[in-house]
């Protein structure tokens, strides 16, 4: 995750998994350094690949003003 513009906005990824976990990874300070988020996702859930859905969001003042829409990937 890396927000390269010092403009008061932030970039984040909101995610959720088939097994019910959810979270956010974001770089709120635009400090010029990338922020790493490392999650240990289960590979299977109830005999199926554990689907992870996510969207990339542009955030300003706590409000999402643009997003990629939900995308999905299997573990």
Coordinates of C-alpha atoms in Angstrom, one line a residue:
X1 CA 0.0 0.0 0.0
X2 CA 1.5 3.3 -1.0
X3 CA 0.0 6.8 -1.1
X4 CA 2.5 9.0 -2.9
X5 CA 0.6 12.4 -2.8
X6 CA 0.7 14.6 0.3
X7 CA -2.8 15.9 -0.4
X8 CA -4.7 15.1 2.8
X9 CA -6.3 12.0 1.3
X10 CA -5.3 8.4 1.9
X11 CA -5.4 5.1 0.0
X12 CA -6.6 1.8 1.5
X13 CA -7.8 -1.7 0.7
X14 CA -10.9 -3.1 2.4
X15 CA -11.1 -6.9 2.3
X16 CA -13.3 -9.7 3.4
X17 CA -13.0 -13.5 3.1
X18 CA -15.4 -16.4 2.6
X19 CA -14.7 -17.6 6.1
X20 CA -16.0 -14.3 7.6
X21 CA -12.8 -12.3 8.3
X22 CA -12.6 -8.7 7.2
X23 CA -10.2 -5.8 7.6
X24 CA -8.5 -2.8 6.1
X25 CA -4.9 -2.1 5.1
X26 CA -4.1 1.5 4.5
X27 CA -1.5 4.2 4.3
X28 CA -3.1 7.2 6.1
X29 CA -0.2 9.6 6.2
X30 CA 1.3 9.8 2.7
X31 CA 4.7 9.8 4.3
X32 CA 6.5 8.5 1.2
X33 CA 7.0 5.1 2.6
X34 CA 5.0 2.1 1.5
X35 CA 3.0 0.3 4.2
X36 CA 2.9 -3.5 4.3
X37 CA 0.0 -5.5 5.5
X38 CA 0.5 -9.2 5.9
X39 CA -2.5 -11.4 6.7
X40 CA -2.5 -15.2 7.2
X41 CA -5.5 -16.2 5.1
X42 CA -6.8 -19.8 5.3
X43 CA -6.4 -21.6 2.0
X44 CA -9.6 -23.6 2.3
X45 CA -13.0 -23.0 4.0
X46 CA -15.6 -25.7 4.1
X47 CA -13.8 -27.6 1.4
X48 CA -13.6 -24.7 -1.0
X49 CA -10.9 -22.2 -1.9
X50 CA -11.2 -19.3 0.5
X51 CA -12.3 -16.5 -1.7
X52 CA -11.0 -13.0 -0.8
X53 CA -12.8 -10.0 -2.1
X54 CA -11.3 -6.5 -1.9
X55 CA -11.6 -3.0 -3.2
X56 CA -9.1 -0.2 -3.4
X57 CA -10.4 3.0 -2.0
X58 CA -9.4 6.7 -2.1
X59 CA -10.3 8.2 1.2
X60 CA -10.5 11.9 2.3
X61 CA -11.7 13.0 5.7
X62 CA -12.8 9.5 6.5
X63 CA -15.1 9.3 3.5
X64 CA -14.5 7.1 0.5
X65 CA -14.7 9.3 -2.6
X66 CA -13.6 6.7 -5.2
X67 CA -13.1 3.0 -5.3
X68 CA -12.2 0.2 -7.7
X69 CA -15.4 -1.8 -7.0
X70 CA -15.2 -5.3 -5.4
X71 CA -12.7 -7.7 -7.0
X72 CA -12.1 -11.3 -6.0
X73 CA -9.2 -13.8 -5.8
X74 CA -9.0 -17.3 -4.5
X75 CA -6.2 -18.3 -2.0

